[in-house]
Tab-separated table of C-alpha atoms in Angstrom:
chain	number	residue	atom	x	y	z
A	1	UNK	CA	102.692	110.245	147.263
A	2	UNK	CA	101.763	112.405	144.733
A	3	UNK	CA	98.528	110.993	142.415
A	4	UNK	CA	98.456	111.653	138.927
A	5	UNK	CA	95.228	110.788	136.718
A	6	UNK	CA	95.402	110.673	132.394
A	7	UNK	CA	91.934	112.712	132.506
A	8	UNK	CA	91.464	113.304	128.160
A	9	UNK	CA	93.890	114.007	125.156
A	10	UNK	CA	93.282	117.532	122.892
A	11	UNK	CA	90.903	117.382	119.737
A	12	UNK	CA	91.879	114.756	117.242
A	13	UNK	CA	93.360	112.060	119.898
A	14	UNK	CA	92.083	109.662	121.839
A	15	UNK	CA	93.651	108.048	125.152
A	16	UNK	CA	95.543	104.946	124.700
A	17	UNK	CA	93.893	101.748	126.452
A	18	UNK	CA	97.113	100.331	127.071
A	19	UNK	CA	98.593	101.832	130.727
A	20	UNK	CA	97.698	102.819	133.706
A	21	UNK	CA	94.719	105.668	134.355
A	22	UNK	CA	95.515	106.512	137.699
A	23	UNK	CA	99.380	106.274	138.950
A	24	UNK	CA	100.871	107.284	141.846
A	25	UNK	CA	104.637	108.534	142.558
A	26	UNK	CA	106.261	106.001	145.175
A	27	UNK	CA	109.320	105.915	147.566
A	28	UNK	CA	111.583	105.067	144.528
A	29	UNK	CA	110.889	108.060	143.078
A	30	UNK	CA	108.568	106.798	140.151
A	31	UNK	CA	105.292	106.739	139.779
A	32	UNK	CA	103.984	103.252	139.777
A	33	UNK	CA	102.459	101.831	136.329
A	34	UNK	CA	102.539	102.495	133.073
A	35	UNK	CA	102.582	105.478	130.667
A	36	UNK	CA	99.523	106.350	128.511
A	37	UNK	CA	99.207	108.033	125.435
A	38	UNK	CA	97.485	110.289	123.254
A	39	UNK	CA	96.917	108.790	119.709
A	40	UNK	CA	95.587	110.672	116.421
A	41	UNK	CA	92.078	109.599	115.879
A	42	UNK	CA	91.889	108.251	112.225
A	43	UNK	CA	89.083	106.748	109.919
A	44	UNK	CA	89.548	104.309	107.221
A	45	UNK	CA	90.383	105.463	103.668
A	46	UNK	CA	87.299	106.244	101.552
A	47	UNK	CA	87.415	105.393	98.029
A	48	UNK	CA	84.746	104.929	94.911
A	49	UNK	CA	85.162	101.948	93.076
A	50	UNK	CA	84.710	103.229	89.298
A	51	UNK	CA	84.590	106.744	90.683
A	52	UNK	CA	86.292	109.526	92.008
A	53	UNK	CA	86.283	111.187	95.571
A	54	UNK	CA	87.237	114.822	96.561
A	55	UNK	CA	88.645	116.406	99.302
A	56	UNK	CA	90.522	114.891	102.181
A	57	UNK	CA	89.449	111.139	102.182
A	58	UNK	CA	92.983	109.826	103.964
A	59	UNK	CA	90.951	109.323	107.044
A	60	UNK	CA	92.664	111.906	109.893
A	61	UNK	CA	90.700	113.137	112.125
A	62	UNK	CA	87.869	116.014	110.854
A	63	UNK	CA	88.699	115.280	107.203
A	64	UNK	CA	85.770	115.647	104.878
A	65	UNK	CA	85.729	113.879	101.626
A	66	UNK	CA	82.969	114.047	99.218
A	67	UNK	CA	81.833	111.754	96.781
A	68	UNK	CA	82.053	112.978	92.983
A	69	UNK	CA	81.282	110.885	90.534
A	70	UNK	CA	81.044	107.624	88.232
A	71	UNK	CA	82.855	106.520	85.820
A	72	UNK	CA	81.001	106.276	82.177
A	73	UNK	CA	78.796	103.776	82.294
A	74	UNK	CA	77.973	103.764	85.998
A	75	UNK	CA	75.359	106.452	88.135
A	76	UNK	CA	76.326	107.288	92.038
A	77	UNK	CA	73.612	105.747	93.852
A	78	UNK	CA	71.084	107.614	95.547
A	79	UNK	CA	71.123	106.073	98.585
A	80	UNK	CA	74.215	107.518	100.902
A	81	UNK	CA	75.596	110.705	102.231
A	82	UNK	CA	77.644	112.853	100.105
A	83	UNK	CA	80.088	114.624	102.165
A	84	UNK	CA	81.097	112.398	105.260
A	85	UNK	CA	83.397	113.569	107.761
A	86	UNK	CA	85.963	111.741	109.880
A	87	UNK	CA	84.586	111.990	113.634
A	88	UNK	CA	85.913	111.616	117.139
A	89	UNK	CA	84.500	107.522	117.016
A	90	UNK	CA	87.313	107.018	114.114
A	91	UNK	CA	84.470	106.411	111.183
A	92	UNK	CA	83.685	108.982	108.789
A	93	UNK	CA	79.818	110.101	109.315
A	94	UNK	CA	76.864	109.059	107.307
A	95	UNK	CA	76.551	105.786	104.541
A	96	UNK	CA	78.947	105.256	102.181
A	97	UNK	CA	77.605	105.970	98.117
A	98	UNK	CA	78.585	103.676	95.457
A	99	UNK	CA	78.915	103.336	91.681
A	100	UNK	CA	76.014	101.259	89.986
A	101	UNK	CA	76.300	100.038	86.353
A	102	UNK	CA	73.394	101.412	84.586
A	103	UNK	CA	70.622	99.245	83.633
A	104	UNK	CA	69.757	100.085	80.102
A	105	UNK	CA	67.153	97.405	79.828
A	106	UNK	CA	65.042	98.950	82.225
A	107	UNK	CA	65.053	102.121	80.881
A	108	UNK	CA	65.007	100.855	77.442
A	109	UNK	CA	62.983	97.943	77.360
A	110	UNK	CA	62.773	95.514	74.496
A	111	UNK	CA	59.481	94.574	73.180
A	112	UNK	CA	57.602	92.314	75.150
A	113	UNK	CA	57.166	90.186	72.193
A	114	UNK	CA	61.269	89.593	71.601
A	115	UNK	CA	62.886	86.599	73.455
A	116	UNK	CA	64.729	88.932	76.674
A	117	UNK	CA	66.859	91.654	76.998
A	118	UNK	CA	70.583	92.184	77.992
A	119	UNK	CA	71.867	94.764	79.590
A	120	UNK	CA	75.850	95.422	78.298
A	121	UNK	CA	78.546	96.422	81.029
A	122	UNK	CA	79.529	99.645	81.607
A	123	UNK	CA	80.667	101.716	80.189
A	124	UNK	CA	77.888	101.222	77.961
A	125	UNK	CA	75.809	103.783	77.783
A	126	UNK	CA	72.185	103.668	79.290
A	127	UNK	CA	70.640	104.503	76.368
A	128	UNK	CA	69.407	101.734	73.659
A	129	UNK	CA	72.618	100.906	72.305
A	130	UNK	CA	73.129	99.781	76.017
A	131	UNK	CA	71.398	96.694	75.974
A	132	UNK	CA	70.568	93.652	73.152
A	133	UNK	CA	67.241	92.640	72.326
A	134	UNK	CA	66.691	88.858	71.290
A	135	UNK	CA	64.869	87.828	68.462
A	136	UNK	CA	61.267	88.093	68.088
A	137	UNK	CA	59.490	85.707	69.245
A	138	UNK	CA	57.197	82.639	66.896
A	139	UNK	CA	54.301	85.076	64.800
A	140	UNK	CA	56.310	87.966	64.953
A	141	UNK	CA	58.756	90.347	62.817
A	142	UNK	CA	61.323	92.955	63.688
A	143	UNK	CA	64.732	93.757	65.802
A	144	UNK	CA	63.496	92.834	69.022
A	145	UNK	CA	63.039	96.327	70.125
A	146	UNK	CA	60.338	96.334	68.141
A	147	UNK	CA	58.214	92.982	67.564
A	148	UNK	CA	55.122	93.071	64.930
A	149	UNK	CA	52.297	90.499	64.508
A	150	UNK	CA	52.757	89.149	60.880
A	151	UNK	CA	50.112	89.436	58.118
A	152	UNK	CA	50.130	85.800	56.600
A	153	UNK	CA	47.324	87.127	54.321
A	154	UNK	CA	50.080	89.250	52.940
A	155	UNK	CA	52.615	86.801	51.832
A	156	UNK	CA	50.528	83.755	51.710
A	157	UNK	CA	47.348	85.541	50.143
A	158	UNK	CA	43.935	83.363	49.775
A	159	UNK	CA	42.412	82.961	46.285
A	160	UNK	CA	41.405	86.482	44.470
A	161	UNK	CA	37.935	85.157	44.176
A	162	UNK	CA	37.420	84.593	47.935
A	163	UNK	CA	35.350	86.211	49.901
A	164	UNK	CA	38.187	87.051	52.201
A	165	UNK	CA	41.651	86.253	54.225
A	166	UNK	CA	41.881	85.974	58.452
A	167	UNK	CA	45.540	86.359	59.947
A	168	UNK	CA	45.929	84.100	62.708
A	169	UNK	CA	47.310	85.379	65.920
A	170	UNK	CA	50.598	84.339	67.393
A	171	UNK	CA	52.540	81.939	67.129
A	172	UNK	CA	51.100	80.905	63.508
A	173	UNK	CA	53.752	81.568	61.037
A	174	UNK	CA	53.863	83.282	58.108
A	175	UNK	CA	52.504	80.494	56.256
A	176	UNK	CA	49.490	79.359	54.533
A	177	UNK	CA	48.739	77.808	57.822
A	178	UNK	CA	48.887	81.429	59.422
A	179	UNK	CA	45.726	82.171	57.823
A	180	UNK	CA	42.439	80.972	56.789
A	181	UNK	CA	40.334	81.838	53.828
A	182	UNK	CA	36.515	82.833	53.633
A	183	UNK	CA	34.156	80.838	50.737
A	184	UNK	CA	34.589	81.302	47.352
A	185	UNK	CA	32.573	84.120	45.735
A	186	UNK	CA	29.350	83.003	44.474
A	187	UNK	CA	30.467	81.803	40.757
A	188	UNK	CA	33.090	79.711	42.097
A	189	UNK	CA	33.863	76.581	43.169
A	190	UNK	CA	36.960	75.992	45.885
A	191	UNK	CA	37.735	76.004	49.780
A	192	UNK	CA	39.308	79.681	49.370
A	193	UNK	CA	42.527	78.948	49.253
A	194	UNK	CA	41.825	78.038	45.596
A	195	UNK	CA	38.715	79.384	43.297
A	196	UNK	CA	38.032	78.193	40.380
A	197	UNK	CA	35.013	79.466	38.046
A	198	UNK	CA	31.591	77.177	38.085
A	199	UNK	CA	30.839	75.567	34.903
A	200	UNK	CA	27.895	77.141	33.252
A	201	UNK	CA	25.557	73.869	34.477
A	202	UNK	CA	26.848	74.637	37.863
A	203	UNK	CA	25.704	77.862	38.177
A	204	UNK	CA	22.399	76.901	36.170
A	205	UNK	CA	21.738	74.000	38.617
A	206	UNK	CA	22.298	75.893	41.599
A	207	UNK	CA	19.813	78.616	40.605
């Protein structure tokens, strides 16, 4: 009548559910039940997707792996532990890290005058060749990194005998309708887009 009791297994296992806990040896000469076991304790397999591990990552019990890096292209995220260790509750301890394409938009921003930004996949750089800028956007000029107002006075220029040219702010082109022109300087007749010199019984008239 002999009891026997599965009490716990060494480091590293864990007792089987299957089986009896408690069995005792009867008149056939067997004890009555069935057998437990001790089984290895064992995590799942950690790996970095566009990355590489270290260490013992198989998942046995105690193994430590360690996150190493991305690939180019890609930054380890802070978030996360860095060395994680398989435990007695069969995970590996801590949050698992993972590889996260750069953002080169948002470190390299486009102007705010271009049409967007797009960010290229790894393993593009983040760095300004990382990313595409659109076009500049209606009253402006440049690559899309950089966006300038355009000077209609400069390529649409008012009469030389006005009293003066005014760039219009965006979106007016780069057009004669960009701008607008002061008066004509006194002597001249015109709306300052156009001057032309007073006849002599103009100017006598008007004084």
């Amino acid at each position: 009548n002999d009891v026997c009791t599965y009490a716990s297994c060494n480091p590293g296992y864990y007792l089987s559910s299957n089986g009896t806990q408690t069995r005792t040896c009867n008149q056939s000469g067997v004890y009555n039940g069935a057998a437990k076991a001790c089984v290895p304790i064992t995590c799942p397999a950690i790996t970095l997707v566009n990355g590489a591990v270290s260490g013992d990552c198989f998942g046995n019990f105690s193994d430590i792996c360690v996150y190493v890096g991305c690939d180019a292209g890609y930054y380890l995220s802070p978030n996360g532990t860095t060395a994680r260790t398989c435990n007695v509750s069969g995970a590996y301890s801590g949050a698992a890290r993972v590889c996260v394409d750069y953002n080169a938009c948002a470190a390299f921003p486009c102007s705010s005058f271009s049409t967007g930004c797009s960010d290229l996949p790894a393993p593009a750089p983040n760095a300004s060749i990382g990313r595409v800028c659109g076009a500049c956007t209606a009253g402006y000029e440049g690559d899309g990194a950089t966006c300038t107002n355009i000077d209609a006075c400069i390529n649409n220029p008012c009469a030389p005998d006005s009293l003066g040219c005014t760039d219009l702010l965006p979106p007016a082109l780069d057009t004669a309708a960009g701008r607008t022109c002061s008066a004509c300087a006194p002597g001249y007749l015109g709306n300052g887009d156009t001057c032309v010199k007073a006849p002599t019984a103009s100017l006598n008239a008007s004084l």
